[in-house]
Amino acid sequence: MDHRGGSARPRAREAPRPERPTPSPELLAVLTGRHNAGLSLGRLGRWEEAGEVHRAVATEREHALGPDHPDTLASRYEVGFTLSRTGREADALREFGRVAEGRERALGPDHPETLAARQEMAYVLGRLGRHFEAHQVYTSVLASRERTAGPDHPDTLHCRHNLAFNLSRLGRLEDSYRTAEEVAEARTRVLGAGHPDTLTTRYEVAYALGRLGRWTEALRTYRDVAAARAGALGPDHPDTLAARYEIGISLGRLGRSAEAVEQYRELVADRARVHGAADPETLRARHGLGVNLGRLARWEEALAEARDVCAVRERVLGPGHPDTLVSLREVAVGLGWLGRWSDALAVYRQVAEARERVLGADHPDALASRNDQAHCLEQLGRGGEAVELYRRVAALRRRSGADRPPATGS
């Protein structure tokens, strides 16, 4: 019976589809060369150009070989990779989903390339803030990898590392720490203590320790990672410099701000030399320097640093960028500590309005900014206005269930 309604009718015989002509070896060689050129552009960080190349090759491979051919899917996979590296996570997720489905049809659900596409789906889900969905995909992929390749295979360990990272974003800090520690031990055994992948996991162990408030252990681990990366990758490698930044964070959290200031001064000099004074990571290190100057009550210096960093971030990143607004808030903090509450109020209001415009009125960072503004009103003796603003923030929190911690400090 035809359940779609109407009487059942005999189907007309479909005309046989014409067979796809076999592409010439010369064409396939040209497409392979162009695919490799796209990979080279990606290795150089030229992701937009790489994406254009991979999209063009994917279209030609699909025409010549079919949509589910491994070479076509390899190009589609690289398209997804370039999309994720250029901030187009939603588009990347769709692309990786299509690749995973095609590879499952062509290669099977447990094939390493199918699992690679699904693992990238999980990574992009995490980037989109969809951590629970990412956890489900990582768990499924990990089970397949352990079953087919074994628990100590590098691909299995890579998946477990990503799972540890995602667990911390779910707030499962003990699970994240324990998983990262296990992966670090396994990678040390399989790859060696100085392998970049081992050091990446030890970096994640340090991050988890910090989230757990175990800053002394975090500091020790970050220092070990920084020293090992300097030896294995070089002192100016971005990963080495990233570990040095986290050393500064740890020192500040431990109340050792004088040491943190020296750490950040050296890091700023090296970042500026390697990447330039206006590079976002150079500015991030300068922000850390300013925060720790404030912790030492050196507020004139802290305010000058915050103003300078804010001006450069506004020029390089734009006035509404989250990092620019973090710096602008730091300007307001400095003004408040110097007793210049009227000036601080104007800046706090500017930050709050920008965050509401960009993030929405009920975003945790926007709510934190309104709380800053209310505190400032209290300092100016305008208690009635402060109370009204506190009430407004409380109502927004109840309405939205906003319970995430704001990301406004260092």
Short mmCIF file of C-alpha atoms in Angstrom, two decimals:
data_model
loop_
_atom_site.label_atom_id
_atom_site.label_comp_id
_atom_site.label_asym_id
_atom_site.label_seq_id
_atom_site.Cartn_x
_atom_site.Cartn_y
_atom_site.Cartn_z
CA MET A 1 0.00 0.00 0.00
CA ASP A 2 1.16 3.52 -0.84
CA HIS A 3 0.89 5.38 2.50
CA ARG A 4 1.42 8.78 0.85
CA GLY A 5 -2.15 8.83 -0.53
CA GLY A 6 -3.54 8.13 -3.99
CA SER A 7 -3.60 4.84 -5.78
CA ALA A 8 -0.47 2.88 -6.31
CA ARG A 9 0.79 3.06 -9.87
CA PRO A 10 3.48 1.01 -11.55
CA ARG A 11 6.77 2.89 -11.68
CA ALA A 12 8.19 3.82 -15.01
CA ARG A 13 11.45 2.02 -15.68
CA GLU A 14 14.34 4.36 -14.95
CA ALA A 15 16.71 4.99 -17.77
CA PRO A 16 20.15 3.58 -17.00
CA ARG A 17 22.55 6.23 -15.77
CA PRO A 18 25.48 6.86 -18.04
CA GLU A 19 28.69 5.53 -16.58
CA ARG A 20 31.12 8.16 -15.34
CA PRO A 21 34.02 8.38 -17.77
CA THR A 22 37.34 7.32 -16.31
CA PRO A 23 39.42 10.46 -15.68
CA SER A 24 42.80 10.63 -17.28
CA PRO A 25 45.90 9.98 -15.14
CA GLU A 26 47.12 13.44 -16.13
CA LEU A 27 44.01 15.12 -14.67
CA LEU A 28 44.29 13.13 -11.44
CA ALA A 29 47.96 14.06 -11.11
CA VAL A 30 47.15 17.75 -11.60
CA LEU A 31 44.41 17.58 -8.94
CA THR A 32 46.76 15.81 -6.52
CA GLY A 33 49.34 18.54 -7.05
CA ARG A 34 46.77 21.26 -6.41
CA HIS A 35 45.52 19.42 -3.30
CA ASN A 36 49.09 19.32 -1.97
CA ALA A 37 49.50 23.01 -2.75
CA GLY A 38 46.43 23.70 -0.61
CA LEU A 39 47.97 21.69 2.23
CA SER A 40 51.16 23.75 1.94
CA LEU A 41 49.18 27.00 2.15
CA GLY A 42 47.54 25.71 5.33
CA ARG A 43 50.91 24.86 6.86
CA LEU A 44 51.90 28.48 6.21
CA GLY A 45 48.77 29.68 7.99
CA ARG A 46 47.25 31.04 4.77
CA TRP A 47 43.89 29.44 5.51
CA GLU A 48 41.68 31.59 3.29
CA GLU A 49 43.80 30.81 0.22
CA ALA A 50 44.01 27.16 1.21
CA GLY A 51 40.22 27.01 1.44
CA GLU A 52 39.79 28.43 -2.04
CA VAL A 53 42.17 25.82 -3.46
CA HIS A 54 40.52 22.91 -1.65
CA ARG A 55 37.01 24.01 -2.65
CA ALA A 56 38.01 24.17 -6.31
CA VAL A 57 39.75 20.79 -6.18
CA ALA A 58 36.79 19.22 -4.33
CA THR A 59 34.40 20.40 -7.06
CA GLU A 60 36.59 19.00 -9.84
CA ARG A 61 37.22 15.72 -8.01
CA GLU A 62 33.49 15.26 -7.42
CA HIS A 63 32.84 15.79 -11.12
CA ALA A 64 35.61 13.41 -12.16
CA LEU A 65 35.43 10.74 -9.45
CA GLY A 66 32.06 11.06 -7.70
CA PRO A 67 30.98 12.53 -4.36
CA ASP A 68 31.95 9.52 -2.21
CA HIS A 69 35.36 8.84 -3.73
CA PRO A 70 38.08 8.96 -1.05
CA ASP A 71 39.94 11.73 -2.92
CA THR A 72 36.80 13.88 -3.15
CA LEU A 73 36.14 13.35 0.54
CA ALA A 74 39.77 14.16 1.36
CA SER A 75 39.33 17.54 -0.33
CA ARG A 76 36.01 18.11 1.46
CA TYR A 77 37.72 17.28 4.76
CA GLU A 78 40.35 19.93 4.08
CA VAL A 79 37.62 22.44 3.19
CA GLY A 80 36.12 21.79 6.63
CA PHE A 81 39.51 22.22 8.25
CA THR A 82 40.08 25.61 6.61
CA LEU A 83 36.58 26.74 7.60
CA SER A 84 37.24 25.88 11.25
CA ARG A 85 40.57 27.71 11.15
CA THR A 86 38.95 30.88 9.76
CA GLY A 87 36.25 31.12 12.42
CA ARG A 88 33.41 29.61 10.37
CA GLU A 89 32.67 26.82 12.82
CA ALA A 90 29.02 26.26 11.83
CA ASP A 91 30.01 25.84 8.16
CA ALA A 92 32.88 23.56 9.20
CA LEU A 93 30.51 21.38 11.21
CA ARG A 94 28.24 20.88 8.19
CA GLU A 95 31.21 20.05 5.98
CA PHE A 96 32.71 17.54 8.41
CA GLY A 97 29.26 15.97 8.87
CA ARG A 98 28.95 15.42 5.12
CA VAL A 99 32.46 13.96 4.97
CA ALA A 100 31.76 11.62 7.89
CA GLU A 101 28.57 10.36 6.22
CA GLY A 102 30.33 9.86 2.89
CA ARG A 103 33.26 8.06 4.46
CA GLU A 104 30.96 5.82 6.47
CA ARG A 105 29.22 4.80 3.22
CA ALA A 106 32.44 4.33 1.30
CA LEU A 107 34.86 3.09 3.97
CA GLY A 108 32.79 1.95 6.96
CA PRO A 109 31.98 3.49 10.37
CA ASP A 110 35.23 2.39 12.07
CA HIS A 111 37.65 3.38 9.31
CA PRO A 112 40.34 5.77 10.62
CA GLU A 113 39.35 8.44 8.10
CA THR A 114 35.67 8.22 9.10
CA LEU A 115 36.68 8.58 12.75
CA ALA A 116 38.95 11.53 11.89
CA ALA A 117 36.01 13.40 10.35
CA ARG A 118 33.79 12.65 13.35
CA GLN A 119 36.53 13.78 15.73
CA GLU A 120 36.75 17.10 13.89
CA MET A 121 32.97 17.40 14.25
CA ALA A 122 33.42 17.06 18.01
CA TYR A 123 36.18 19.67 18.03
CA VAL A 124 34.01 22.17 16.14
CA LEU A 125 31.05 21.46 18.42
CA GLY A 126 33.28 22.43 21.32
CA ARG A 127 34.30 25.63 19.56
CA LEU A 128 30.59 26.39 19.16
CA GLY A 129 30.08 25.95 22.91
CA ARG A 130 28.09 22.73 22.40
CA HIS A 131 30.27 20.81 24.84
CA PHE A 132 27.76 18.12 25.81
CA GLU A 133 27.27 17.13 22.15
CA ALA A 134 31.05 17.24 21.66
CA HIS A 135 31.46 14.92 24.66
CA GLN A 136 29.04 12.41 23.16
CA VAL A 137 30.89 12.35 19.83
CA TYR A 138 34.34 12.15 21.46
CA THR A 139 33.17 9.24 23.66
CA SER A 140 31.81 7.36 20.65
CA VAL A 141 34.93 7.96 18.54
CA LEU A 142 37.19 6.97 21.44
CA ALA A 143 35.37 3.65 21.86
CA SER A 144 35.82 2.91 18.15
CA ARG A 145 39.48 3.89 18.20
CA GLU A 146 40.23 1.77 21.28
CA ARG A 147 38.44 -1.21 19.71
CA THR A 148 40.10 -0.96 16.29
CA ALA A 149 43.53 0.57 16.95
CA GLY A 150 44.19 -0.08 20.63
CA PRO A 151 44.36 2.21 23.70
CA ASP A 152 47.94 3.39 23.07
CA HIS A 153 47.66 4.23 19.38
CA PRO A 154 48.53 7.91 18.75
CA ASP A 155 45.09 8.56 17.23
CA THR A 156 43.40 7.05 20.29
CA LEU A 157 45.52 9.18 22.61
CA HIS A 158 44.74 12.28 20.54
CA CYS A 159 41.03 11.60 20.98
CA ARG A 160 41.42 11.06 24.74
CA HIS A 161 43.38 14.32 24.98
CA ASN A 162 40.53 16.17 23.27
CA LEU A 163 38.06 14.45 25.58
CA ALA A 164 40.03 15.70 28.61
CA PHE A 165 39.98 19.24 27.24
CA ASN A 166 36.23 19.07 26.66
CA LEU A 167 35.58 17.65 30.15
CA SER A 168 37.10 20.78 31.66
CA ARG A 169 34.73 22.92 29.57
CA LEU A 170 31.84 20.87 30.98
CA GLY A 171 33.04 21.76 34.48
CA ARG A 172 34.09 18.18 35.20
CA LEU A 173 37.47 19.32 36.46
CA GLU A 174 38.56 16.21 38.39
CA ASP A 175 37.64 13.98 35.43
CA SER A 176 39.50 16.32 33.10
CA TYR A 177 42.62 16.29 35.27
CA ARG A 178 42.58 12.51 35.71
CA THR A 179 42.08 11.87 31.97
CA ALA A 180 44.79 14.35 30.95
CA GLU A 181 47.21 12.82 33.47
CA GLU A 182 46.57 9.35 32.05
CA VAL A 183 47.08 10.57 28.48
CA ALA A 184 50.30 12.37 29.45
CA GLU A 185 51.67 9.17 30.99
CA ALA A 186 50.69 7.13 27.93
CA ARG A 187 52.14 9.65 25.49
CA THR A 188 55.38 9.76 27.49
CA ARG A 189 55.57 5.97 27.21
CA VAL A 190 54.63 5.80 23.51
CA LEU A 191 56.07 9.02 22.05
CA GLY A 192 58.64 10.18 24.60
CA ALA A 193 58.69 12.88 27.27
CA GLY A 194 59.84 15.63 24.90
CA HIS A 195 57.41 14.93 22.05
CA PRO A 196 55.23 17.97 21.21
CA ASP A 197 52.03 15.92 21.71
CA THR A 198 53.19 14.79 25.16
CA LEU A 199 53.95 18.39 26.11
CA THR A 200 50.55 19.53 24.80
CA THR A 201 48.86 17.09 27.17
CA ARG A 202 51.08 18.10 30.09
CA TYR A 203 50.04 21.69 29.34
CA GLU A 204 46.42 20.53 29.65
CA VAL A 205 47.27 18.84 32.96
CA ALA A 206 48.61 22.17 34.21
CA TYR A 207 45.47 23.96 33.03
CA ALA A 208 43.27 21.48 34.90
CA LEU A 209 45.39 21.91 38.04
CA GLY A 210 44.88 25.66 37.85
CA ARG A 211 41.12 25.27 37.43
CA LEU A 212 41.19 23.09 40.56
CA GLY A 213 43.01 25.84 42.46
CA ARG A 214 46.21 23.79 42.69
CA TRP A 215 48.35 26.67 41.46
CA THR A 216 51.67 25.56 42.94
CA GLU A 217 51.47 22.29 41.01
CA ALA A 218 50.22 24.14 37.92
CA LEU A 219 53.17 26.54 38.07
CA ARG A 220 55.66 23.69 38.38
CA THR A 221 54.09 21.85 35.43
CA TYR A 222 53.96 24.95 33.21
CA ARG A 223 57.63 25.63 33.96
CA ASP A 224 58.55 22.06 33.05
CA VAL A 225 56.55 22.33 29.81
CA ALA A 226 58.10 25.70 28.91
CA ALA A 227 61.63 24.37 29.44
CA ALA A 228 60.94 21.20 27.45
CA ARG A 229 59.31 23.13 24.62
CA ALA A 230 62.23 25.55 24.48
CA GLY A 231 64.55 22.57 24.06
CA ALA A 232 62.39 20.66 21.57
CA LEU A 233 60.78 23.49 19.57
CA GLY A 234 62.97 26.51 20.30
CA PRO A 235 62.59 29.44 22.72
CA ASP A 236 60.60 31.55 20.25
CA HIS A 237 58.08 28.89 19.21
CA PRO A 238 54.46 29.96 19.86
CA ASP A 239 53.88 26.93 22.10
CA THR A 240 56.92 27.80 24.23
CA LEU A 241 55.73 31.40 24.56
CA ALA A 242 52.20 30.20 25.45
CA ALA A 243 53.57 28.15 28.36
CA ARG A 244 55.55 31.17 29.56
CA TYR A 245 52.33 33.22 29.56
CA GLU A 246 50.66 30.64 31.78
CA ILE A 247 53.63 30.81 34.18
CA GLY A 248 52.76 34.48 34.62
CA ILE A 249 49.11 33.64 35.26
CA SER A 250 50.11 31.07 37.89
CA LEU A 251 52.48 33.46 39.65
CA GLY A 252 49.74 36.08 39.81
CA ARG A 253 47.25 33.57 41.23
CA LEU A 254 49.78 32.64 43.91
CA GLY A 255 50.16 36.27 44.96
CA ARG A 256 53.69 36.45 43.53
CA SER A 257 52.91 39.50 41.41
CA ALA A 258 56.43 40.98 41.49
CA GLU A 259 57.72 37.79 39.82
CA ALA A 260 54.74 37.84 37.44
CA VAL A 261 55.64 41.41 36.37
CA GLU A 262 59.18 40.33 35.50
CA GLN A 263 57.87 37.24 33.71
CA TYR A 264 55.50 39.33 31.60
CA ARG A 265 58.10 42.04 30.83
CA GLU A 266 60.43 39.41 29.37
CA LEU A 267 57.58 37.74 27.52
CA VAL A 268 56.33 41.04 26.05
CA ALA A 269 59.85 41.80 24.76
CA ASP A 270 60.14 38.36 23.14
CA ARG A 271 56.61 38.42 21.70
CA ALA A 272 57.18 41.88 20.21
CA ARG A 273 60.50 40.79 18.71
CA VAL A 274 59.08 37.61 17.17
CA HIS A 275 55.51 38.61 16.23
CA GLY A 276 55.37 42.40 16.49
CA ALA A 277 54.19 44.93 19.06
CA ALA A 278 50.58 44.88 17.80
CA ASP A 279 50.19 41.07 17.70
CA PRO A 280 47.20 39.94 19.82
CA GLU A 281 49.40 37.65 21.91
CA THR A 282 51.88 40.44 22.59
CA LEU A 283 48.97 42.59 23.76
CA ARG A 284 47.66 39.72 25.88
CA ALA A 285 51.01 39.53 27.67
CA ARG A 286 50.97 43.31 28.17
CA HIS A 287 47.49 43.03 29.67
CA GLY A 288 48.83 40.46 32.15
CA LEU A 289 51.66 42.86 32.99
CA GLY A 290 49.18 45.65 33.69
CA VAL A 291 46.97 43.44 35.88
CA ASN A 292 49.92 42.48 38.05
CA LEU A 293 51.13 46.07 38.32
CA GLY A 294 47.69 46.79 39.75
CA ARG A 295 48.00 43.92 42.21
CA LEU A 296 51.21 45.57 43.42
CA ALA A 297 49.23 48.83 43.88
CA ARG A 298 51.30 50.50 41.16
CA TRP A 299 48.11 51.97 39.76
CA GLU A 300 49.52 54.87 37.73
CA GLU A 301 51.69 52.40 35.80
CA ALA A 302 48.81 49.92 35.55
CA LEU A 303 46.47 52.58 34.19
CA ALA A 304 49.01 53.77 31.61
CA GLU A 305 49.57 50.17 30.46
CA ALA A 306 45.83 49.47 30.23
CA ARG A 307 45.19 52.64 28.21
CA ASP A 308 47.99 51.87 25.78
CA VAL A 309 46.93 48.24 25.29
CA CYS A 310 43.30 49.31 24.88
CA ALA A 311 44.22 51.83 22.18
CA VAL A 312 46.23 49.27 20.20
CA ARG A 313 43.55 46.59 20.58
CA GLU A 314 40.89 49.01 19.40
CA ARG A 315 42.95 49.79 16.31
CA VAL A 316 43.93 46.17 15.56
CA LEU A 317 40.89 44.20 16.74
CA GLY A 318 38.11 46.80 16.71
CA PRO A 319 36.26 48.66 19.48
CA GLY A 320 33.73 45.88 20.12
CA HIS A 321 36.19 42.98 20.32
CA PRO A 322 36.08 41.12 23.67
CA ASP A 323 39.80 41.74 24.27
CA THR A 324 39.39 45.46 23.64
CA LEU A 325 36.54 45.58 26.14
CA VAL A 326 38.61 43.66 28.72
CA SER A 327 41.30 46.32 28.38
CA LEU A 328 38.74 49.12 28.60
CA ARG A 329 37.43 47.59 31.82
CA GLU A 330 40.99 47.49 33.16
CA VAL A 331 41.20 51.24 32.48
CA ALA A 332 38.09 51.71 34.63
CA VAL A 333 39.56 49.53 37.40
CA GLY A 334 42.69 51.69 37.48
CA LEU A 335 40.67 54.91 37.58
CA GLY A 336 38.65 53.56 40.49
CA TRP A 337 41.69 52.59 42.52
CA LEU A 338 43.09 56.06 41.94
CA GLY A 339 39.86 57.52 43.37
CA ARG A 340 38.71 58.94 40.04
CA TRP A 341 35.23 57.44 40.35
CA SER A 342 33.42 59.80 37.99
CA ASP A 343 35.85 58.95 35.19
CA ALA A 344 35.62 55.25 36.10
CA LEU A 345 31.81 55.35 35.95
CA ALA A 346 31.85 56.71 32.40
CA VAL A 347 34.20 53.93 31.27
CA TYR A 348 32.29 51.16 33.09
CA ARG A 349 29.08 52.39 31.43
CA GLN A 350 30.82 52.34 28.03
CA VAL A 351 31.96 48.74 28.59
CA ALA A 352 28.50 47.64 29.76
CA GLU A 353 26.74 49.20 26.78
CA ALA A 354 29.21 47.68 24.32
CA ARG A 355 28.87 44.23 25.85
CA GLU A 356 25.08 44.43 25.84
CA ARG A 357 25.18 45.46 22.19
CA VAL A 358 27.57 42.68 21.17
CA LEU A 359 26.67 39.86 23.57
CA GLY A 360 23.16 40.65 24.78
CA ALA A 361 21.92 42.16 28.04
CA ASP A 362 21.77 38.80 29.88
CA HIS A 363 25.27 37.59 28.95
CA PRO A 364 27.42 36.99 32.07
CA ASP A 365 30.04 39.52 30.95
CA ALA A 366 27.39 42.17 30.30
CA LEU A 367 25.85 41.52 33.73
CA ALA A 368 29.27 41.72 35.39
CA SER A 369 29.81 45.10 33.73
CA ARG A 370 26.51 46.41 35.07
CA ASN A 371 27.58 45.22 38.54
CA ASP A 372 30.83 47.16 38.10
CA GLN A 373 28.80 50.20 37.18
CA ALA A 374 26.57 49.80 40.27
CA HIS A 375 29.62 49.49 42.54
CA CYS A 376 30.97 52.69 41.04
CA LEU A 377 27.66 54.47 41.72
CA GLU A 378 27.91 53.37 45.36
CA GLN A 379 31.39 54.88 45.62
CA LEU A 380 29.98 58.16 44.31
CA GLY A 381 27.24 58.15 46.98
CA ARG A 382 24.48 57.44 44.46
CA GLY A 383 23.08 54.49 46.40
CA GLY A 384 19.55 54.63 45.01
CA GLU A 385 20.76 54.30 41.42
CA ALA A 386 23.10 51.50 42.47
CA VAL A 387 20.27 49.53 44.11
CA GLU A 388 18.10 49.84 40.99
CA LEU A 389 20.93 48.60 38.82
CA TYR A 390 21.64 45.66 41.15
CA ARG A 391 17.94 44.73 41.00
CA ARG A 392 17.97 44.88 37.22
CA VAL A 393 21.01 42.59 37.08
CA ALA A 394 19.43 40.13 39.52
CA ALA A 395 16.23 40.01 37.45
CA LEU A 396 18.19 39.34 34.26
CA ARG A 397 20.15 36.57 35.95
CA ARG A 398 16.95 34.89 37.16
CA ARG A 399 15.31 35.21 33.77
CA SER A 400 18.23 33.81 31.78
CA GLY A 401 19.64 31.39 34.32
CA ALA A 402 22.98 33.07 33.71
CA ASP A 403 25.32 31.26 36.03
CA ARG A 404 28.50 31.10 33.99
CA PRO A 405 31.43 32.98 35.47
CA PRO A 406 32.31 36.17 33.57
CA ALA A 407 35.54 36.20 31.57
CA THR A 408 36.55 39.72 32.48
CA GLY A 409 39.82 39.29 34.34
CA SER A 410 43.24 37.71 33.99
#
